[in-house]
Amino acid sequence: MSKKIWFLTGNLGKVKEAEQHLNKLGYEVEQLIIDEEISEPQADDLYLVAQAKINQALPHLANKEDMLLVEDAGLFIQNLNGFPGVYSAYALKTIGCNGILKLLSHLQSQDPVMNGQLREAEFQAVAALWNGQEIIFGNGKCPGWISQEINGEDGFGFDPIFVPFDLDGLGNALTAGNYGETSTHGATFGAVELEKKQLFSHRTRALNDLITQL
Ligand code: IMP
């Protein structure tokens, strides 16, 4: 009999993505919807946020044998000391992509690729799983830089202002200005196909990291 993992998320796309990875390992993934509001602590790290969500959701598991998954992500901009980070959803709602570009406008350069370090940022994701006994964590990162302007209409969130660094043949991220086998060629996540974005995805990496510990 396959073991059930409840995924606490409002996003069905994330459930599908988790299914892709976990079904083949013999786990059944189902979306967990809780009526009462889950609060996010004022913590500056994704692990604490994910852990707080697990603790609040655990009493809602009908079968204590089941597992519980949460996932939290954010955009961390180096020159803003990691802002918006754990406040990414709030920052998106309030100042949006344009607000982030304004905050970085003093870092404008003629050549944003060569000057990528100045606008360096990374998406980070933490996946946390209650396995019936304890919480195990996986983390994933996607380094890159913030574009000079909004570009592309695909994706969500900060996708239209984020350009990932290229990946080498093994899928590892390179550093600013280096060319690798997988590249968006300077395009933001908002201007590439979802399939392409998945190759760089912090979320997929976090889930894979978690899976190696199952
Ligand atoms: P969540 O924890 O996955 O809901 O992400 C929190 C916030 O981070 C989102 O509302 C977005 O603003 C931002 N974010 C996380 N992942 C991505 C991504 O892959 N692309 C764009 N924005 C993202």
Tab-separated table of C-alpha atoms and ligand atoms in Angstrom:
chain	number	residue	atom	x	y	z
A	1	MET	CA	0.000	0.000	0.000
A	2	SER	CA	1.380	3.428	-0.922
A	3	LYS	CA	2.027	5.925	1.831
A	4	LYS	CA	0.145	9.186	1.742
A	5	ILE	CA	1.756	12.632	1.789
A	6	TRP	CA	-0.521	15.588	2.454
A	7	PHE	CA	0.793	18.769	0.800
A	8	LEU	CA	-0.290	21.983	2.536
A	9	THR	CA	-0.524	24.474	-0.335
A	10	GLY	CA	-3.106	26.568	-2.130
A	11	ASN	CA	-1.348	25.919	-5.418
A	12	LEU	CA	-2.437	22.843	-7.426
A	13	GLY	CA	0.508	23.316	-9.771
A	14	LYS	CA	2.841	22.622	-6.861
A	15	VAL	CA	0.883	19.453	-6.000
A	16	LYS	CA	1.285	18.205	-9.586
A	17	GLU	CA	5.002	18.935	-9.485
A	18	ALA	CA	5.394	17.030	-6.184
A	19	GLU	CA	3.366	14.102	-7.587
A	20	GLN	CA	5.736	13.855	-10.527
A	21	HIS	CA	8.640	13.289	-8.161
A	22	LEU	CA	6.995	11.289	-5.392
A	23	ASN	CA	4.547	8.932	-7.151
A	24	LYS	CA	7.365	6.980	-8.735
A	25	LEU	CA	8.814	6.428	-5.278
A	26	GLY	CA	5.525	4.895	-4.122
A	27	TYR	CA	4.011	7.913	-2.374
A	28	GLU	CA	0.540	9.250	-3.006
A	29	VAL	CA	0.342	13.074	-2.834
A	30	GLU	CA	-2.839	14.909	-1.898
A	31	GLN	CA	-3.560	18.590	-1.364
A	32	LEU	CA	-4.329	19.516	2.255
A	33	ILE	CA	-6.709	22.429	2.624
A	34	ILE	CA	-7.263	23.841	6.090
A	35	ASP	CA	-10.097	26.257	6.823
A	36	GLU	CA	-8.382	28.159	9.579
A	37	GLU	CA	-5.666	30.639	8.634
A	38	ILE	CA	-2.073	29.400	8.874
A	39	SER	CA	0.079	32.241	10.200
A	40	GLU	CA	3.637	32.892	9.112
A	41	PRO	CA	6.083	33.839	11.890
A	42	GLN	CA	8.165	37.008	11.540
A	43	ALA	CA	11.295	34.971	10.941
A	44	ASP	CA	14.041	35.808	8.500
A	45	ASP	CA	14.649	32.275	7.363
A	46	LEU	CA	12.570	29.907	5.279
A	47	TYR	CA	13.267	26.905	7.538
A	48	LEU	CA	11.527	28.548	10.503
A	49	VAL	CA	8.562	29.553	8.345
A	50	ALA	CA	8.201	26.012	6.970
A	51	GLN	CA	8.553	24.481	10.433
A	52	ALA	CA	5.896	26.814	11.869
A	53	LYS	CA	3.497	25.801	9.101
A	54	ILE	CA	4.080	22.078	9.784
A	55	ASN	CA	3.421	22.574	13.506
A	56	GLN	CA	0.147	24.382	12.834
A	57	ALA	CA	-1.057	21.874	10.248
A	58	LEU	CA	-0.135	18.648	12.084
A	59	PRO	CA	-3.225	18.615	14.348
A	60	HIS	CA	-5.347	18.622	11.165
A	61	LEU	CA	-3.980	15.289	9.904
A	62	ALA	CA	-6.766	12.719	10.257
A	63	ASN	CA	-4.408	9.759	10.109
A	64	LYS	CA	-1.268	10.155	12.194
A	65	GLU	CA	0.526	7.611	9.987
A	66	ASP	CA	0.357	10.022	7.046
A	67	MET	CA	3.077	12.481	6.137
A	68	LEU	CA	2.806	16.244	5.782
A	69	LEU	CA	4.670	18.406	3.271
A	70	VAL	CA	5.039	22.188	3.121
A	71	GLU	CA	7.191	24.291	0.877
A	72	ASP	CA	8.247	27.888	1.114
A	73	ALA	CA	10.166	30.037	-1.332
A	74	GLY	CA	11.382	33.573	-1.820
A	75	LEU	CA	13.626	35.902	-3.785
A	76	PHE	CA	16.778	37.008	-1.948
A	77	ILE	CA	18.557	40.055	-3.427
A	78	GLN	CA	22.161	40.402	-2.385
A	79	ASN	CA	22.369	44.190	-2.551
A	80	LEU	CA	19.237	44.554	-0.433
A	81	ASN	CA	20.628	42.270	2.293
A	82	GLY	CA	18.356	39.434	1.219
A	83	PHE	CA	15.136	41.456	0.864
A	84	PRO	CA	12.364	40.555	0.006
A	85	GLY	CA	13.317	36.970	1.118
A	86	VAL	CA	10.664	35.527	3.431
A	87	TYR	CA	8.527	38.601	2.727
A	88	SER	CA	8.429	37.928	-1.032
A	89	ALA	CA	4.681	37.322	-1.284
A	90	TYR	CA	3.987	40.536	0.664
A	91	ALA	CA	6.537	42.552	-1.340
A	92	LEU	CA	5.025	41.309	-4.584
A	93	LYS	CA	1.561	42.389	-3.435
A	94	THR	CA	2.685	45.822	-2.215
A	95	ILE	CA	5.603	47.156	-4.316
A	96	GLY	CA	5.601	44.508	-7.077
A	97	CYS	CA	8.295	43.949	-9.684
A	98	ASN	CA	8.429	47.694	-10.442
A	99	GLY	CA	9.127	48.500	-6.801
A	100	ILE	CA	12.067	46.073	-6.745
A	101	LEU	CA	13.484	47.634	-9.922
A	102	LYS	CA	13.219	51.082	-8.297
A	103	LEU	CA	15.064	49.875	-5.204
A	104	LEU	CA	17.898	48.702	-7.461
A	105	SER	CA	17.908	51.689	-9.836
A	106	HIS	CA	21.159	53.021	-8.317
A	107	LEU	CA	22.809	49.837	-9.597
A	108	GLN	CA	22.094	50.553	-13.221
A	109	SER	CA	24.806	49.811	-15.721
A	110	GLN	CA	25.225	49.843	-19.477
A	111	ASP	CA	25.858	46.126	-19.490
A	112	PRO	CA	23.678	44.285	-16.983
A	113	VAL	CA	25.157	40.872	-17.829
A	114	MET	CA	28.733	41.848	-17.068
A	115	ASN	CA	27.524	43.826	-14.122
A	116	GLY	CA	25.347	40.956	-12.955
A	117	GLN	CA	27.159	40.675	-9.622
A	118	LEU	CA	25.793	44.069	-8.565
A	119	ARG	CA	22.238	42.941	-9.124
A	120	GLU	CA	22.832	39.378	-7.975
A	121	ALA	CA	19.871	37.552	-6.442
A	122	GLU	CA	18.673	34.032	-5.877
A	123	PHE	CA	15.441	32.196	-5.521
A	124	GLN	CA	15.515	29.864	-2.544
A	125	ALA	CA	13.070	27.137	-1.611
A	126	VAL	CA	12.750	24.958	1.464
A	127	ALA	CA	10.624	21.801	1.445
A	128	ALA	CA	9.782	20.402	4.891
A	129	LEU	CA	8.278	16.967	5.469
A	130	TRP	CA	6.803	15.541	8.672
A	131	ASN	CA	7.589	11.844	8.155
A	132	GLY	CA	5.546	10.601	11.094
A	133	GLN	CA	8.381	11.021	13.579
A	134	GLU	CA	10.307	14.170	12.782
A	135	ILE	CA	10.613	17.029	10.278
A	136	ILE	CA	13.160	16.609	7.498
A	137	PHE	CA	14.180	19.500	5.247
A	138	GLY	CA	15.353	19.876	1.662
A	139	ASN	CA	16.620	23.090	0.148
A	140	GLY	CA	17.103	24.369	-3.371
A	141	LYS	CA	18.623	27.495	-4.844
A	142	CYS	CA	18.524	29.204	-8.187
A	143	PRO	CA	21.123	31.972	-8.471
A	144	GLY	CA	20.914	34.770	-11.025
A	145	TRP	CA	20.377	38.506	-11.288
A	146	ILE	CA	17.657	41.118	-11.494
A	147	SER	CA	17.037	42.492	-14.987
A	148	GLN	CA	16.977	46.222	-15.795
A	149	GLU	CA	13.352	46.124	-16.805
A	150	ILE	CA	10.266	43.941	-16.756
A	151	ASN	CA	10.463	41.329	-19.473
A	152	GLY	CA	7.987	38.578	-20.428
A	153	GLU	CA	4.487	37.664	-19.447
A	154	ASP	CA	4.863	33.999	-18.545
A	155	GLY	CA	5.305	32.623	-15.068
A	156	PHE	CA	4.304	34.323	-11.848
A	157	GLY	CA	5.678	36.434	-9.032
A	158	PHE	CA	9.101	37.899	-9.725
A	159	ASP	CA	9.643	35.827	-12.889
A	160	PRO	CA	9.537	38.915	-15.192
A	161	ILE	CA	12.599	40.488	-13.487
A	162	PHE	CA	14.736	37.415	-12.731
A	163	VAL	CA	17.407	36.017	-15.069
A	164	PRO	CA	19.014	32.733	-13.923
A	165	PHE	CA	22.729	32.076	-14.296
A	166	ASP	CA	23.523	29.376	-16.874
A	167	LEU	CA	23.823	25.705	-15.878
A	168	ASP	CA	26.701	23.387	-16.759
A	169	GLY	CA	26.204	19.939	-18.333
A	170	LEU	CA	25.437	18.416	-14.921
A	171	GLY	CA	22.761	21.005	-14.155
A	172	ASN	CA	24.911	22.937	-11.694
A	173	ALA	CA	24.586	26.727	-11.689
A	174	LEU	CA	27.557	28.739	-12.957
A	175	THR	CA	28.541	32.204	-11.749
A	176	ALA	CA	27.912	35.618	-13.341
A	177	GLY	CA	29.089	36.066	-16.920
A	178	ASN	CA	29.866	32.339	-17.529
A	179	TYR	CA	28.195	30.472	-20.349
A	180	GLY	CA	26.852	26.946	-19.843
A	181	GLU	CA	24.930	24.270	-21.730
A	182	THR	CA	21.581	25.408	-20.374
A	183	SER	CA	20.825	29.087	-20.679
A	184	THR	CA	17.946	31.527	-21.083
A	185	HIS	CA	20.400	33.733	-23.022
A	186	GLY	CA	19.689	36.723	-20.835
A	187	ALA	CA	15.904	36.303	-20.869
A	188	THR	CA	13.971	36.455	-17.615
A	189	PHE	CA	11.931	33.508	-16.310
A	190	GLY	CA	8.906	35.490	-17.457
A	191	ALA	CA	10.070	35.241	-21.058
A	192	VAL	CA	10.849	31.510	-21.257
A	193	GLU	CA	8.703	28.365	-21.413
A	194	LEU	CA	7.792	26.692	-18.137
A	195	GLU	CA	9.706	23.576	-19.200
A	196	LYS	CA	12.850	25.654	-19.507
A	197	LYS	CA	12.280	27.327	-16.137
A	198	GLN	CA	11.890	23.897	-14.493
A	199	LEU	CA	15.491	23.039	-15.424
A	200	PHE	CA	16.652	25.815	-13.084
A	201	SER	CA	13.866	25.516	-10.505
A	202	HIS	CA	14.713	26.084	-6.827
A	203	ARG	CA	11.493	24.221	-5.980
A	204	THR	CA	12.458	21.066	-7.897
A	205	ARG	CA	15.897	21.175	-6.306
A	206	ALA	CA	14.422	21.449	-2.807
A	207	LEU	CA	12.144	18.487	-3.447
A	208	ASN	CA	14.983	16.414	-4.892
A	209	ASP	CA	17.109	17.222	-1.857
A	210	LEU	CA	14.275	16.061	0.387
A	211	ILE	CA	13.745	12.870	-1.597
A	212	THR	CA	17.365	11.806	-1.165
A	213	GLN	CA	16.638	11.690	2.587
A	214	LEU	CA	13.496	9.516	2.366
B	1	IMP	P1	5.847	30.565	-2.118
B	1	IMP	O1	6.371	30.345	-0.726
B	1	IMP	O2	6.262	29.485	-3.072
B	1	IMP	O3	4.386	30.860	-2.152
B	1	IMP	O4	6.578	31.877	-2.663
B	1	IMP	C1	6.477	33.126	-1.985
B	1	IMP	C2	6.691	34.251	-2.967
B	1	IMP	O5	8.005	34.181	-3.515
B	1	IMP	C3	5.771	34.247	-4.177
B	1	IMP	O6	4.585	34.962	-3.932
B	1	IMP	C4	6.594	34.975	-5.221
B	1	IMP	O7	6.490	36.349	-5.004
B	1	IMP	C5	8.013	34.557	-4.874
B	1	IMP	N1	8.449	33.379	-5.668
B	1	IMP	C6	8.702	32.137	-5.186
B	1	IMP	N2	9.060	31.309	-6.178
B	1	IMP	C7	9.007	32.045	-7.312
B	1	IMP	C8	9.272	31.717	-8.677
B	1	IMP	O8	9.613	30.593	-9.075
B	1	IMP	N3	9.121	32.735	-9.550
B	1	IMP	C9	8.736	33.982	-9.187
B	1	IMP	N4	8.484	34.332	-7.946
B	1	IMP	C10	8.612	33.368	-6.993
